[in-house]
PDB file of C-alpha atoms in Angstrom:
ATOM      1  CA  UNK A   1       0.000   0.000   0.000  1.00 55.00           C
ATOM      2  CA  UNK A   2       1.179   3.320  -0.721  1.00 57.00           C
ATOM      3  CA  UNK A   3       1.039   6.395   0.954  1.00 53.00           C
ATOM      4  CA  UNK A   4       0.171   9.939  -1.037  1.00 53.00           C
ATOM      5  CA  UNK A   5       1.106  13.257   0.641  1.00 50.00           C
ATOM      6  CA  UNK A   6      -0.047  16.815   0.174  1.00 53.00           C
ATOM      7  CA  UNK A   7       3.475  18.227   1.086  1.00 47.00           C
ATOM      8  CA  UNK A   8       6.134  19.264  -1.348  1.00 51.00           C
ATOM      9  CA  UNK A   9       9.468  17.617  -1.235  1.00 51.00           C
ATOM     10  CA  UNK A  10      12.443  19.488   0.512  1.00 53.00           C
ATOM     11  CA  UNK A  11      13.723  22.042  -1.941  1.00 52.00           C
ATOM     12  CA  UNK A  12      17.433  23.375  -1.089  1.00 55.00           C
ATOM     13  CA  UNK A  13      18.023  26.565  -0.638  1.00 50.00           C
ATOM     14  CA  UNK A  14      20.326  28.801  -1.756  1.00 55.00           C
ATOM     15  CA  UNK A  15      23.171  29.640   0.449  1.00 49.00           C
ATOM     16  CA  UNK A  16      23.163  33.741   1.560  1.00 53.00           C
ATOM     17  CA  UNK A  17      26.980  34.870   1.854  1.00 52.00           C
ATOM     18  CA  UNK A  18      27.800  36.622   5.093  1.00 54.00           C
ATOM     19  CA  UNK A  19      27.078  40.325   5.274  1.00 76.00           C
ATOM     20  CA  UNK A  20      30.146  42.349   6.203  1.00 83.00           C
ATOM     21  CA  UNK A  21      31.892  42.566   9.668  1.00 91.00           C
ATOM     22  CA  UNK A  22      30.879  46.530  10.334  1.00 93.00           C
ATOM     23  CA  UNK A  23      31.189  48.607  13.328  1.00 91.00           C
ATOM     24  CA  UNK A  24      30.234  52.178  12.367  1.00 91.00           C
ATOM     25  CA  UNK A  25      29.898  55.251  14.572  1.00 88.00           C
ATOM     26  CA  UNK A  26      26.725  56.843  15.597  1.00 83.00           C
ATOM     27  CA  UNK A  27      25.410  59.770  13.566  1.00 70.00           C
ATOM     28  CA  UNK A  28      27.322  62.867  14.821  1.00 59.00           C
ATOM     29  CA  UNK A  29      25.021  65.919  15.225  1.00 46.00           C
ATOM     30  CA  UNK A  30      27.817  67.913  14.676  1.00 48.00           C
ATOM     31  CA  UNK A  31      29.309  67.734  11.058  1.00 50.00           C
ATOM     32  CA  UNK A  32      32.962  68.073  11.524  1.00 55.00           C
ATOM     33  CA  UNK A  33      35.192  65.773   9.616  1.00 59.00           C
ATOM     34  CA  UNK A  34      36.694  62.397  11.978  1.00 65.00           C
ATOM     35  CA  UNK A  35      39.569  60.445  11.376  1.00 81.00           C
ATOM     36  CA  UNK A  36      37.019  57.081  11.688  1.00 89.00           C
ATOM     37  CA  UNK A  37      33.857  56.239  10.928  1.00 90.00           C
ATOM     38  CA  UNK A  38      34.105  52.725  12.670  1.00 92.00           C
ATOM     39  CA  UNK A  39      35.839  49.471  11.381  1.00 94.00           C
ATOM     40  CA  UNK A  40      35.488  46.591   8.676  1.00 95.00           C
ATOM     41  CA  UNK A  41      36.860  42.745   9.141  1.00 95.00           C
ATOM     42  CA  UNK A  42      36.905  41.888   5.817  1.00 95.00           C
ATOM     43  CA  UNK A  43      37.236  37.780   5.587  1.00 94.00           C
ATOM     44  CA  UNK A  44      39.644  37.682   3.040  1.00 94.00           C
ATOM     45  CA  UNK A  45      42.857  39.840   1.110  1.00 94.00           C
ATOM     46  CA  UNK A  46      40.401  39.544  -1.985  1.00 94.00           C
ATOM     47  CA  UNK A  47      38.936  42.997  -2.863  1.00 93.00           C
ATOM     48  CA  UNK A  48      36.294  41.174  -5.511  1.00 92.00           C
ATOM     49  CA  UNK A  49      35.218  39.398  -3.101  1.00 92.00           C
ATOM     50  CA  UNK A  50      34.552  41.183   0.160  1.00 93.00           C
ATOM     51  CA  UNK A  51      33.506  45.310  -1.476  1.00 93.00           C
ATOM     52  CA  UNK A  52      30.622  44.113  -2.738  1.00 91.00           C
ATOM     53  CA  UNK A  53      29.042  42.803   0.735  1.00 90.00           C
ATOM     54  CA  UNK A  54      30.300  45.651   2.074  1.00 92.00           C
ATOM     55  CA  UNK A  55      28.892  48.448  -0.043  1.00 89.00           C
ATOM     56  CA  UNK A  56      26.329  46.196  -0.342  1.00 87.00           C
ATOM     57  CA  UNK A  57      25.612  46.750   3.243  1.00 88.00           C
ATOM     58  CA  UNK A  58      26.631  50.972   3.236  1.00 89.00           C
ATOM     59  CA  UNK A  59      24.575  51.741   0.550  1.00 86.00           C
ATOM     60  CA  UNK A  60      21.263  51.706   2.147  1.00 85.00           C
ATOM     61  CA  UNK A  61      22.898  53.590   5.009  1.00 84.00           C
ATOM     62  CA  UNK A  62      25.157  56.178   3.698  1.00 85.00           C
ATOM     63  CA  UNK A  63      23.771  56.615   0.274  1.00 86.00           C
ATOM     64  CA  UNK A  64      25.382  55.137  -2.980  1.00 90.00           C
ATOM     65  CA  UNK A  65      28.450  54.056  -2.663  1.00 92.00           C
ATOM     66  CA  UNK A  66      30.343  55.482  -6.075  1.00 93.00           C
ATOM     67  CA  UNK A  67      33.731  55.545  -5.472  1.00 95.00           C
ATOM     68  CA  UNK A  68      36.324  53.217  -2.592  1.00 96.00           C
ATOM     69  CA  UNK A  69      39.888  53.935  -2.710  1.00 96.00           C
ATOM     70  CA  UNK A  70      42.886  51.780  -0.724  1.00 95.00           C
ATOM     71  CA  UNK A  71      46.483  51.451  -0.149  1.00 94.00           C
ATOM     72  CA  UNK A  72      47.617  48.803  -1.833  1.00 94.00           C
ATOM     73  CA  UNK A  73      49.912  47.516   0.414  1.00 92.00           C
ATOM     74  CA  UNK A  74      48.245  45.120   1.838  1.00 90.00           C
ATOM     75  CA  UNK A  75      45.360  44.115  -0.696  1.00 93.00           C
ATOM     76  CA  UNK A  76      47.154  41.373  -3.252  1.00 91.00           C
ATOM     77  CA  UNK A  77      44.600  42.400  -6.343  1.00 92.00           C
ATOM     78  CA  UNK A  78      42.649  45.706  -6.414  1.00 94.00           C
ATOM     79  CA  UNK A  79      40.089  45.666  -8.852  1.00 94.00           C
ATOM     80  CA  UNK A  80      38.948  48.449 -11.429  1.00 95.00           C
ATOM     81  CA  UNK A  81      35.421  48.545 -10.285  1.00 94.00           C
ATOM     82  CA  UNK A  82      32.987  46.294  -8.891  1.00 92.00           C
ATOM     83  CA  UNK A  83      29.159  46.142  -9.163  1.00 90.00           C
ATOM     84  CA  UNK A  84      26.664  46.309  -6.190  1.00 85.00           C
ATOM     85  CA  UNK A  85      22.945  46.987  -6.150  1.00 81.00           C
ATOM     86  CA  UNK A  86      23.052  47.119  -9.935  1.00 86.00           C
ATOM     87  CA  UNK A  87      25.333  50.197 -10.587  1.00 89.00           C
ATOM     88  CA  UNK A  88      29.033  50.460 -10.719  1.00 93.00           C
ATOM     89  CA  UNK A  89      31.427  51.672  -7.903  1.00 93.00           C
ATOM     90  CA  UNK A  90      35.129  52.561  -9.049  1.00 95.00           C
ATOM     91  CA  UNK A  91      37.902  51.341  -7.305  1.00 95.00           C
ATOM     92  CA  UNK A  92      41.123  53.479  -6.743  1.00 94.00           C
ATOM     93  CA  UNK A  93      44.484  53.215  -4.827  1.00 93.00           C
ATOM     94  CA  UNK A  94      46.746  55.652  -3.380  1.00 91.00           C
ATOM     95  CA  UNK A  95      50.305  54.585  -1.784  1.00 89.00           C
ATOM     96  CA  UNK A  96      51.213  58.101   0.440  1.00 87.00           C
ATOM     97  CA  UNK A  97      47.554  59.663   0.748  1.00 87.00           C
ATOM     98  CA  UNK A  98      45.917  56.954   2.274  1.00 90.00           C
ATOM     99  CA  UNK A  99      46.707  54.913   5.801  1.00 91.00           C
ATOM    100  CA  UNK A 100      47.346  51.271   4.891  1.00 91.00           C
ATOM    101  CA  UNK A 101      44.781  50.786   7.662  1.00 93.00           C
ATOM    102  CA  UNK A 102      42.031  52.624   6.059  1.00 94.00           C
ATOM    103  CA  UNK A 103      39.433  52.235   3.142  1.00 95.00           C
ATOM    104  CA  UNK A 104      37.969  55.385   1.701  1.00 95.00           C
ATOM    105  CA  UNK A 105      34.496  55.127   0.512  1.00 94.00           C
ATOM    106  CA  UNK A 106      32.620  57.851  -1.613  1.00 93.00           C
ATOM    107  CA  UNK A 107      28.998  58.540  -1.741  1.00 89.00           C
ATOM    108  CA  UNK A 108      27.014  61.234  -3.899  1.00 84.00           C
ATOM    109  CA  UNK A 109      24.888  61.924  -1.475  1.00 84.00           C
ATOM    110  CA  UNK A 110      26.574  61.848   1.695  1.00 82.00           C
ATOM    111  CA  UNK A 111      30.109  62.396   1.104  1.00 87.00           C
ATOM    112  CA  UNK A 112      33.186  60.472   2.433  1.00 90.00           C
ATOM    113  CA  UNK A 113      33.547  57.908   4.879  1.00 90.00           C
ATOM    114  CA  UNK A 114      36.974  56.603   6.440  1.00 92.00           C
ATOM    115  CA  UNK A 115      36.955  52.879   7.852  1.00 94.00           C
ATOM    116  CA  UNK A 116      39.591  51.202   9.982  1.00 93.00           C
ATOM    117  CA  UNK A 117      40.467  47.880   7.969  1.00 95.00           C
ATOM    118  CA  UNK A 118      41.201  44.878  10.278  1.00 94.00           C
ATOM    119  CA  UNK A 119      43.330  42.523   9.069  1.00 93.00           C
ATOM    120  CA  UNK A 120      41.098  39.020   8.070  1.00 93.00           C
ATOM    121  CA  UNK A 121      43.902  37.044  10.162  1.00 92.00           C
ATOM    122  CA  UNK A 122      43.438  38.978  13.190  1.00 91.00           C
ATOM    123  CA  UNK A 123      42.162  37.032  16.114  1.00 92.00           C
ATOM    124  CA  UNK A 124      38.395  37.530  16.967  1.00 92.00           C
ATOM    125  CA  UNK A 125      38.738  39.291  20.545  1.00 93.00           C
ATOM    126  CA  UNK A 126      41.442  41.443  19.019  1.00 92.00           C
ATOM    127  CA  UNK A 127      39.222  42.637  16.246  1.00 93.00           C
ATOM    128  CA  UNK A 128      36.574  43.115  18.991  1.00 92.00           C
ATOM    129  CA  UNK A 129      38.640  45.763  20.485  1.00 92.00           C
ATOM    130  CA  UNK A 130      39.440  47.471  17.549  1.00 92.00           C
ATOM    131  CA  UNK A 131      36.193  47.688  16.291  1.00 92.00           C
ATOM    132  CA  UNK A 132      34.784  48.925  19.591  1.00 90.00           C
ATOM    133  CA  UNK A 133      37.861  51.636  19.440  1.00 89.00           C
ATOM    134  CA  UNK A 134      37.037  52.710  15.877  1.00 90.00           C
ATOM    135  CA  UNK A 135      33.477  53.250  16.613  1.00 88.00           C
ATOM    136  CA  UNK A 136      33.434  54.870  19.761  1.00 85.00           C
ATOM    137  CA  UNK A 137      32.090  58.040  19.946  1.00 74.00           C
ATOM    138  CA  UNK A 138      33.111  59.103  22.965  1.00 68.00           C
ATOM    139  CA  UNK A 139      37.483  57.942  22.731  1.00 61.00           C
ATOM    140  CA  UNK A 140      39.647  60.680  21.716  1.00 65.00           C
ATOM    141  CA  UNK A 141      40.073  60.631  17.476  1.00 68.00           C
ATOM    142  CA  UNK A 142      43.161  58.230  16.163  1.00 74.00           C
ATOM    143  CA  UNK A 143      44.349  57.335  12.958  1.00 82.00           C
ATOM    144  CA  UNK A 144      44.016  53.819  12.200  1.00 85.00           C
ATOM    145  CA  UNK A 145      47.473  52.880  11.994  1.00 85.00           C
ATOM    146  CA  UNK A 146      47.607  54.515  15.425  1.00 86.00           C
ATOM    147  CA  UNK A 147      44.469  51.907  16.662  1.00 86.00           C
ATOM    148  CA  UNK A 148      46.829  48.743  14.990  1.00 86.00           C
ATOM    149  CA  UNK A 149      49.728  50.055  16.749  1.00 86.00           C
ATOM    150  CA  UNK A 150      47.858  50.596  20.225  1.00 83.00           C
ATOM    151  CA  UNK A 151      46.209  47.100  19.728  1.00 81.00           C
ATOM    152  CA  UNK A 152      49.948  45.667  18.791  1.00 74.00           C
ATOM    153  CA  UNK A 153      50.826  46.884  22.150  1.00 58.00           C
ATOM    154  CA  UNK A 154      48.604  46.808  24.310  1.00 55.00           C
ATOM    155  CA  UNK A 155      47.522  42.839  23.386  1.00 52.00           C
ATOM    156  CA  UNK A 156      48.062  40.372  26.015  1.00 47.00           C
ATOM    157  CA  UNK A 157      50.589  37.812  26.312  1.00 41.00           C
ATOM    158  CA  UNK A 158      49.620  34.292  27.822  1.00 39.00           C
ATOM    159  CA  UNK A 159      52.088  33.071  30.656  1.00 36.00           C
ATOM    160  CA  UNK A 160      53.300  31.085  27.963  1.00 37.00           C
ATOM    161  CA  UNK A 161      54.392  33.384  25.709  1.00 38.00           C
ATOM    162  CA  UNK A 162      56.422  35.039  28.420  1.00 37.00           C
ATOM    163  CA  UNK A 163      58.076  32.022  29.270  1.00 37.00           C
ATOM    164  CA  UNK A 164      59.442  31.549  25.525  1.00 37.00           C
ATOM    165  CA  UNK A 165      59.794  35.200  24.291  1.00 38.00           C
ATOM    166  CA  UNK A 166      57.445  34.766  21.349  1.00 34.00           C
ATOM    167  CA  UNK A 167      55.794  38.077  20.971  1.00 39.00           C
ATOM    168  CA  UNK A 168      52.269  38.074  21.254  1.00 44.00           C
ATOM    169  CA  UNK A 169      49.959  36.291  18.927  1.00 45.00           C
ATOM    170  CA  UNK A 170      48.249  39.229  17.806  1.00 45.00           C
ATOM    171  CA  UNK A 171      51.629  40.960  16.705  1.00 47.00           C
ATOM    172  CA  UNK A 172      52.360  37.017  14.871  1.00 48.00           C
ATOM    173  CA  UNK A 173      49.445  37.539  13.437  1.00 44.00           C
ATOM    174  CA  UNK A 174      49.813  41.282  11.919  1.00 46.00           C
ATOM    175  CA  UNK A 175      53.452  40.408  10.732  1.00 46.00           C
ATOM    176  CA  UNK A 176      52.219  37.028   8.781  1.00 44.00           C
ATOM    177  CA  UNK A 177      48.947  38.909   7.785  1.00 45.00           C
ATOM    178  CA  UNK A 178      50.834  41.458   5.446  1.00 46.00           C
ATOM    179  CA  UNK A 179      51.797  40.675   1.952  1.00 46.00           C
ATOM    180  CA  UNK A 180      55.320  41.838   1.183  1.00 44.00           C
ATOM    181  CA  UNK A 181      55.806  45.406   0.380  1.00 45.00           C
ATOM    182  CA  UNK A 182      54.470  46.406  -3.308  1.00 46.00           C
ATOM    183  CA  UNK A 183      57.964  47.565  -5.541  1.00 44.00           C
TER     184      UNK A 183
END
């Protein structure tokens, strides 16, 4: 004897990739330019991959996204331009006007934002502090090489660590985490 059924079989569904790691500032009431506007995490060194979920993500927020600039020195490939939400944002680079720490992001509408750029190999509680640093509102301004430099420091070192000398993992982690210097 068979059975008949009036529910559909399983479907799959298709898989959703991650939004991006954010921490952004607060609206400021007052409209003076800061150094940060909060953090990203990216997952990976791979600029194709990881702009679009983030303007993706910034466009409803801060208006279209048109333009993103970074230093190259730590970003393997930079693409030309990328597409998100159906329009095209140009990508740019700049060696001596930009922090290797920091992505630039343009908007038509809104202007410019500045975001501290974790590096993907960074331990989690490590980027937790930077992120909460960058998007403070109420912590003195820094630069974001200045937040990577105060994180470098300031990281803990287990018992073990001491005992060997290794430096701490999160300063293992920022020297392995950068690509040699461009030519």
């Amino acid at each position: 004897m068979s059975a008949i059924t009036d529910h559909p079989s399983p479907h799959a569904v298709p898989f959703k990739v991650p939004t991006a790691r954010l921490a952004l500032k607060p609206v400021s009431p007052s409209p003076g330019q800061v150094e940060l506007d909060g953090a990203w995490w990216p997952r990976s060194r791979d600029l194709s991959d990881e702009l679009p979920a983030l303007a993706d993500v910034l466009d409803p927020l801060w208006g279209r996204i048109t333009r993103i600039a970074v230093n190259p020195r730590y970003w393997p490939v930079i693409p030309q331009r990328i597409l998100v939400n159906g329009h095209v944002v140009k990508i740019g680079w700049f060696t001596t006007e930009l922090d290797p720490h920091k992505i630039l992001l343009l908007s038509g509408t809104s202007g410019r934002w500045d975001l501290l750029v974790i590096p993907p190999e960074v331990s989690a509680p490590s980027a937790a502090r930077l992120m909460a640093a960058a998007s403070a509102s109420t912590t003195p301004q820094s630069t974001a090489t200045a937040l990577m430099t105060a994180e470098l420091v300031d990281a803990p070192c287990t018992s073990a660590d001491a005992d060997t000398g290794r430096p701490d993992r999160l300063a293992a982690e920022m020297r392995s985490c950068a690509p040699p210097p461009r030519p």
